[in-house]
Short mmCIF file of C-alpha atoms in Angstrom, two decimals:
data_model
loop_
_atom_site.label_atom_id
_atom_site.label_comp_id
_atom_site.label_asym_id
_atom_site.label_seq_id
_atom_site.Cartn_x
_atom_site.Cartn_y
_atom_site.Cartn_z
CA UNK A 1 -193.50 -298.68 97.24
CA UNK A 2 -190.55 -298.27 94.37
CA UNK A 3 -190.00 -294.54 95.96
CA UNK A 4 -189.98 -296.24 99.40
CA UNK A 5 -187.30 -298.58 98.71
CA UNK A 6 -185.61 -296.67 96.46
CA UNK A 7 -185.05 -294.02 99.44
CA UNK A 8 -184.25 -296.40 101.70
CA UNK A 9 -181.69 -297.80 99.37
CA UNK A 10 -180.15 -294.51 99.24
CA UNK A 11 -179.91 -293.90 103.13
CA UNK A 12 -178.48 -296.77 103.62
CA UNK A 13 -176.20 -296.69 101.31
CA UNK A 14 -174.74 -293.27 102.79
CA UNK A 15 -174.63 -294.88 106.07
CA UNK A 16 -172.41 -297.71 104.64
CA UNK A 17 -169.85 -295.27 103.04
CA UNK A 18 -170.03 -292.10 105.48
CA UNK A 19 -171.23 -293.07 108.63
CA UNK A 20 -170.72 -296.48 109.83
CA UNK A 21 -166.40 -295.74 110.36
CA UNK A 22 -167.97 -292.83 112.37
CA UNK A 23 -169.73 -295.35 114.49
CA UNK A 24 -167.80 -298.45 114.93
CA UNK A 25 -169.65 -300.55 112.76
CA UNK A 26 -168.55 -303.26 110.67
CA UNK A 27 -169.42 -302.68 107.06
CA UNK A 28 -170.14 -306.58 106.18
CA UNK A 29 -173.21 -305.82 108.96
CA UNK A 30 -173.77 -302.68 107.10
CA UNK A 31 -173.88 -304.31 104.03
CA UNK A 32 -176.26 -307.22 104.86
CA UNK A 33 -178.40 -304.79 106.13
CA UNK A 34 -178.54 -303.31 102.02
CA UNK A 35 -178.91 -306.52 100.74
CA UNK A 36 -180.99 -308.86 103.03
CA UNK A 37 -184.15 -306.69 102.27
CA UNK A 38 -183.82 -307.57 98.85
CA UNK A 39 -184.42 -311.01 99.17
CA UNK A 40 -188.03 -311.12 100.47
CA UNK A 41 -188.95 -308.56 98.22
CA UNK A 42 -187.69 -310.35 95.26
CA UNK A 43 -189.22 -314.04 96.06
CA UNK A 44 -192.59 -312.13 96.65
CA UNK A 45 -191.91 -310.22 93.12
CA UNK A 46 -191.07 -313.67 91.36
CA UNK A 47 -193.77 -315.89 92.80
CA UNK A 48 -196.91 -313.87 93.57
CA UNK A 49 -198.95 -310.66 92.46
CA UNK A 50 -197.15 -307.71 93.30
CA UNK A 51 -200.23 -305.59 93.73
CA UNK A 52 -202.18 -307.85 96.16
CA UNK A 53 -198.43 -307.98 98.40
CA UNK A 54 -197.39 -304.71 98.30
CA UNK A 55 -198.43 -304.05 102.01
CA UNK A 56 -196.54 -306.92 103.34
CA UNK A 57 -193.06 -305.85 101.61
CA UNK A 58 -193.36 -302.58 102.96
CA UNK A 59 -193.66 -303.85 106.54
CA UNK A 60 -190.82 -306.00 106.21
CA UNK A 61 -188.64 -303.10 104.78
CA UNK A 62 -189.88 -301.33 107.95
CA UNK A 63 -189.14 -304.72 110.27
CA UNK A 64 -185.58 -305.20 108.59
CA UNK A 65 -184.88 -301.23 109.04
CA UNK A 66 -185.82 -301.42 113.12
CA UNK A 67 -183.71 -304.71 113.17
CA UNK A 68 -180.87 -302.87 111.94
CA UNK A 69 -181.50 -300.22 114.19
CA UNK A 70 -181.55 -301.88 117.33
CA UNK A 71 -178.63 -304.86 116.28
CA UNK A 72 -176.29 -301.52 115.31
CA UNK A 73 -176.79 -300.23 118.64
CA UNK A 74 -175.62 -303.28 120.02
CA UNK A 75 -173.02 -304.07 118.22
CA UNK A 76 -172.02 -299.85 118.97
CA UNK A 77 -172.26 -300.50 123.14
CA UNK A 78 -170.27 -303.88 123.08
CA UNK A 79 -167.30 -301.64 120.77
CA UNK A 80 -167.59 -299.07 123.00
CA UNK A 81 -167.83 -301.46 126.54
CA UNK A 82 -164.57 -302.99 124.94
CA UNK A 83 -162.73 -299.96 124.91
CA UNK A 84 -163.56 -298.60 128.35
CA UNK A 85 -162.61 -301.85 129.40
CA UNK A 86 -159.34 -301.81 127.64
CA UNK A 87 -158.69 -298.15 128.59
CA UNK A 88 -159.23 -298.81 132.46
CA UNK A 89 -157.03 -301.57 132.41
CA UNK A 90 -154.27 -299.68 130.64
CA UNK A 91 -154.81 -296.82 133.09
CA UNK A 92 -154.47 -299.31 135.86
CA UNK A 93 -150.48 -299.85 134.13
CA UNK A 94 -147.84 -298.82 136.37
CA UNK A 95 -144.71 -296.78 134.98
CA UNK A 96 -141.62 -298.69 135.86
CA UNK A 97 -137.93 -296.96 135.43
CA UNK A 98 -135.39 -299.29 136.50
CA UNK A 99 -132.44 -297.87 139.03
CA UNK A 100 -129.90 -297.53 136.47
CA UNK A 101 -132.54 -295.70 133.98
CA UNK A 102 -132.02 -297.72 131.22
CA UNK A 103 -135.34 -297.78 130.02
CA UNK A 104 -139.04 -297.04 131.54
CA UNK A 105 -142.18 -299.13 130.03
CA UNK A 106 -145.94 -299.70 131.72
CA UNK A 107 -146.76 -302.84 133.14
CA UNK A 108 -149.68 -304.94 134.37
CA UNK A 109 -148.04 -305.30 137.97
CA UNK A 110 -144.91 -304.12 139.80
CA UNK A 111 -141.92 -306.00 136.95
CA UNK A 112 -139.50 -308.18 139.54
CA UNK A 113 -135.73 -308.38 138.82
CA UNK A 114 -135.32 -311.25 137.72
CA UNK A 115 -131.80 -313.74 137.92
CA UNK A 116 -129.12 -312.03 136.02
CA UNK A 117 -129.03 -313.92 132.26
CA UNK A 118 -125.08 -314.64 131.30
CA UNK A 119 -124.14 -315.50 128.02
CA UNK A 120 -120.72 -315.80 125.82
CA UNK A 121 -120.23 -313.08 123.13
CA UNK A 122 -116.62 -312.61 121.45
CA UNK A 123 -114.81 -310.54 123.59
CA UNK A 124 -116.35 -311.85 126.99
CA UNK A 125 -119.54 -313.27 128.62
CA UNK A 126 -122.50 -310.79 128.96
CA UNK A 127 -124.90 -310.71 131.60
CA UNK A 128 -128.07 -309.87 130.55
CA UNK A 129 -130.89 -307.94 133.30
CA UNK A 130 -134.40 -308.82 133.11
CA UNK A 131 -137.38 -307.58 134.61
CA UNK A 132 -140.80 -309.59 133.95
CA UNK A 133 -144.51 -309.09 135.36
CA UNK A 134 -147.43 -311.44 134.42
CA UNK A 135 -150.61 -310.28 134.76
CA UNK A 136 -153.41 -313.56 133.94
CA UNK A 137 -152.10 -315.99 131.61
CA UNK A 138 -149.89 -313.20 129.85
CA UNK A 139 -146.01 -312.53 130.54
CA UNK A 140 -144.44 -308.98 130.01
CA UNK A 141 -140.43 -308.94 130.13
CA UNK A 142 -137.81 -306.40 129.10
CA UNK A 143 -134.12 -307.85 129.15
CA UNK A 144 -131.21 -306.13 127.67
CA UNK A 145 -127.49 -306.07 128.21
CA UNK A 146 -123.91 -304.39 126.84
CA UNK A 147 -121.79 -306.50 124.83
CA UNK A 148 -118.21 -305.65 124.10
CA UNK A 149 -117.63 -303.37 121.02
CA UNK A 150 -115.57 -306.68 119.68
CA UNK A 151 -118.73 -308.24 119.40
CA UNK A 152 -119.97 -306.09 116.83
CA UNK A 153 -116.27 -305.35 115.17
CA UNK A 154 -116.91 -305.85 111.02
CA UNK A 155 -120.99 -306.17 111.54
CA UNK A 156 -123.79 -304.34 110.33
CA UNK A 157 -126.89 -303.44 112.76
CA UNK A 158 -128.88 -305.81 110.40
CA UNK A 159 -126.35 -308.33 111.10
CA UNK A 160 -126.24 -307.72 114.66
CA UNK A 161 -129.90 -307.82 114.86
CA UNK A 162 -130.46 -310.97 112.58
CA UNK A 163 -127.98 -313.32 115.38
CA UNK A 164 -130.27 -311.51 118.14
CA UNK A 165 -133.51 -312.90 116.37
CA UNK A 166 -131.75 -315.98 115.75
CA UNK A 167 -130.40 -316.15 119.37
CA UNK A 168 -134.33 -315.26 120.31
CA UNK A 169 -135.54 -318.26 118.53
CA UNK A 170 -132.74 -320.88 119.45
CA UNK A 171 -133.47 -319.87 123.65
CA UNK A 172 -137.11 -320.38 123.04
CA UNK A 173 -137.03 -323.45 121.14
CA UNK A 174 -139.39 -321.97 118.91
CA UNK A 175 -140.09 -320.95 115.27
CA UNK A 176 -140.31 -317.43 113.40
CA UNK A 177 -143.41 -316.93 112.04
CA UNK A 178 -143.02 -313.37 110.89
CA UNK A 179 -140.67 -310.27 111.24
CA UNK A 180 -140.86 -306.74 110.64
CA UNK A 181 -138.21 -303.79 110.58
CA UNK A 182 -139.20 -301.29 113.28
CA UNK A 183 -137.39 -298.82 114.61
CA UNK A 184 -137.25 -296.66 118.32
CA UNK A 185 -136.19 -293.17 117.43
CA UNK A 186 -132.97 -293.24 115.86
CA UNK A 187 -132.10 -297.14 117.17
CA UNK A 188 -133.00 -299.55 114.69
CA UNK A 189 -134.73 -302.61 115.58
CA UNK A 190 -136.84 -306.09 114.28
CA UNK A 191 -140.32 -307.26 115.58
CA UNK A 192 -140.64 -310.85 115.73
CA UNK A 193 -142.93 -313.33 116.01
CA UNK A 194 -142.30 -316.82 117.70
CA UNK A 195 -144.66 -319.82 117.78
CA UNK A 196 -143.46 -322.23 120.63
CA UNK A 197 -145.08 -325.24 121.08
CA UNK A 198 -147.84 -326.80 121.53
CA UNK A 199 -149.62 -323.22 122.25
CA UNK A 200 -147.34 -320.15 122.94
CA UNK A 201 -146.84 -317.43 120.94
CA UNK A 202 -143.97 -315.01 121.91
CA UNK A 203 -143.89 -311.49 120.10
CA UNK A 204 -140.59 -309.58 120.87
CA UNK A 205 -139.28 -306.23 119.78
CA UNK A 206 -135.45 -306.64 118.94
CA UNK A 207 -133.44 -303.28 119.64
CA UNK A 208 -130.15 -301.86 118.71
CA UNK A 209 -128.21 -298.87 120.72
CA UNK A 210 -125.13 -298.58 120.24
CA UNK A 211 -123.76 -302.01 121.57
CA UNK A 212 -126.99 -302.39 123.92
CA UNK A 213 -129.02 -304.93 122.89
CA UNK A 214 -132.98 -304.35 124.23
CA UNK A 215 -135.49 -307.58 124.15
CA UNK A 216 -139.29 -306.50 124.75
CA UNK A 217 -141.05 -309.60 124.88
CA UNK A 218 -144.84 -310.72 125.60
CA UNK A 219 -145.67 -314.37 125.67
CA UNK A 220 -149.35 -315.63 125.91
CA UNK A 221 -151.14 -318.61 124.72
CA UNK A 222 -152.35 -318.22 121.02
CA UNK A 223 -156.12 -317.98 121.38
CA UNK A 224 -154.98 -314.56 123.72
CA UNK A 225 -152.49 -312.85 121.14
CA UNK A 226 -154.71 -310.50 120.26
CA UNK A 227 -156.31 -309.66 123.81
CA UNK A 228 -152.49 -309.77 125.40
CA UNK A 229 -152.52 -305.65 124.98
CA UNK A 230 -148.78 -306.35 123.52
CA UNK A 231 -149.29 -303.06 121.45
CA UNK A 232 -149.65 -300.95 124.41
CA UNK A 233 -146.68 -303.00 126.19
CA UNK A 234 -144.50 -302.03 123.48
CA UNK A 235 -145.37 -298.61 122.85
CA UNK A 236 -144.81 -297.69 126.44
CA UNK A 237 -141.29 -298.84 126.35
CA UNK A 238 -138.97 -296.12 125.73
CA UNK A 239 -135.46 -295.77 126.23
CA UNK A 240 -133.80 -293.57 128.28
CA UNK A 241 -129.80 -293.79 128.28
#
């Protein structure tokens, strides 16, 4: 019975470190599956004669081993049904290039054109174009607009972009929860994170060309941030001229 467990110690040990990234398995289940067997065995070991329950820790090595065999395969089809899922719906994305080819970026539904966006920079007001398409409970947007070159006279791009984020923030009424640098080819750029209340959560990317400001933006409610497929929003958005 040592040899037994020992060997089956072993396997699944190999599974844990080799196979289970393989196979779309969380480790923690992986390694409950180690050390849940251990348990039985070791109350049996601690309060009665190993001899006379030898038979009965061997069939619950062999119970726990089928368990884990049939809960990994579940665990493997939902993965896998989430990823079909995900990779129909981004299939189902349309390609959108605005008429003055500023930009192309896949979204959920045809993006309308929305009102025109002015605002006062030195040198003169800017008007700012926005497309948006929801799809669910989850908004997609791209706005972006040229400022004069007085605007940005004496500023750094990390200046520049830091009064965009700020200007982000102060429209939405909301508050920065975190920021990375990014970049889009050669432009440089910020990713931001917004939480407006009571149960919003914007996530924009912030970029820079030349004196072009671009605003990608997804805003869902905060128990969908992670479902929102903001990743593949942003990593279809390119820019074009």
């Amino acid at each position: 019975m040592e040899i037994y467990y020992g060997l089956y110690c072993i396997f699944v040990s190999i599974w844990i470190l080799i196979d289970t990234p393989l196979q779309k398995v969380s480790r923690w289940w992986a390694f409950g599956v180690l050390i849940m067997p251990l348990l039985v065995p070791y109350y049996f070991i601690k309060t009665r004669p190993v001899q006379k329950y030898r038979k009965y820790i061997g069939l619950w090595l062999l119970g726990f081993l089928v368990f884990h065999f049939i809960g990994t395969a579940i665990m493997r089809f939902k993965v896998d049904n989430t990823s079909s899922k995900s990779s129909k719906q981004a299939a189902e994305w349309k390609t959108f290039v605005p008429d003055d080819k500023r930009f192309t970026a896949q979204f959920p539904t045809d993006p309308s054109r929305e009102p025109n966006i002015v605002v006062n920079a030195p040198g003169g007001k800017v008007e700012l174009i926005q497309y948006m398409s929801k799809s669910k409970d989850t908004l997609y947007a791209v706005t972006y607009g040229d400022f004069p070159s007085k605007a940005f006279i004496g500023r750094s791009s990390e200046q520049i972009l830091d009064n965009a984020r700020n200007g982000c923030a102060a429209n939405l009424q909301g508050k920065i929860t975190s920021e990375v640098i990014i970049s889009l080819g050669n432009y440089p750029g910020r990713e931001i994170t917004i939480k407006v209340e009571p149960n919003t959560v914007v996530t924009a990317q912030i970029v820079l060309k030349n004196n072009r400001i671009y605003q990608v933006m997804v805003v869902s409610p905060s128990d969908k941030l992670f479902t929102s497929q903001r990743k593949e929003f942003f990593n279809s958005f390119k820019i074009l001229s």
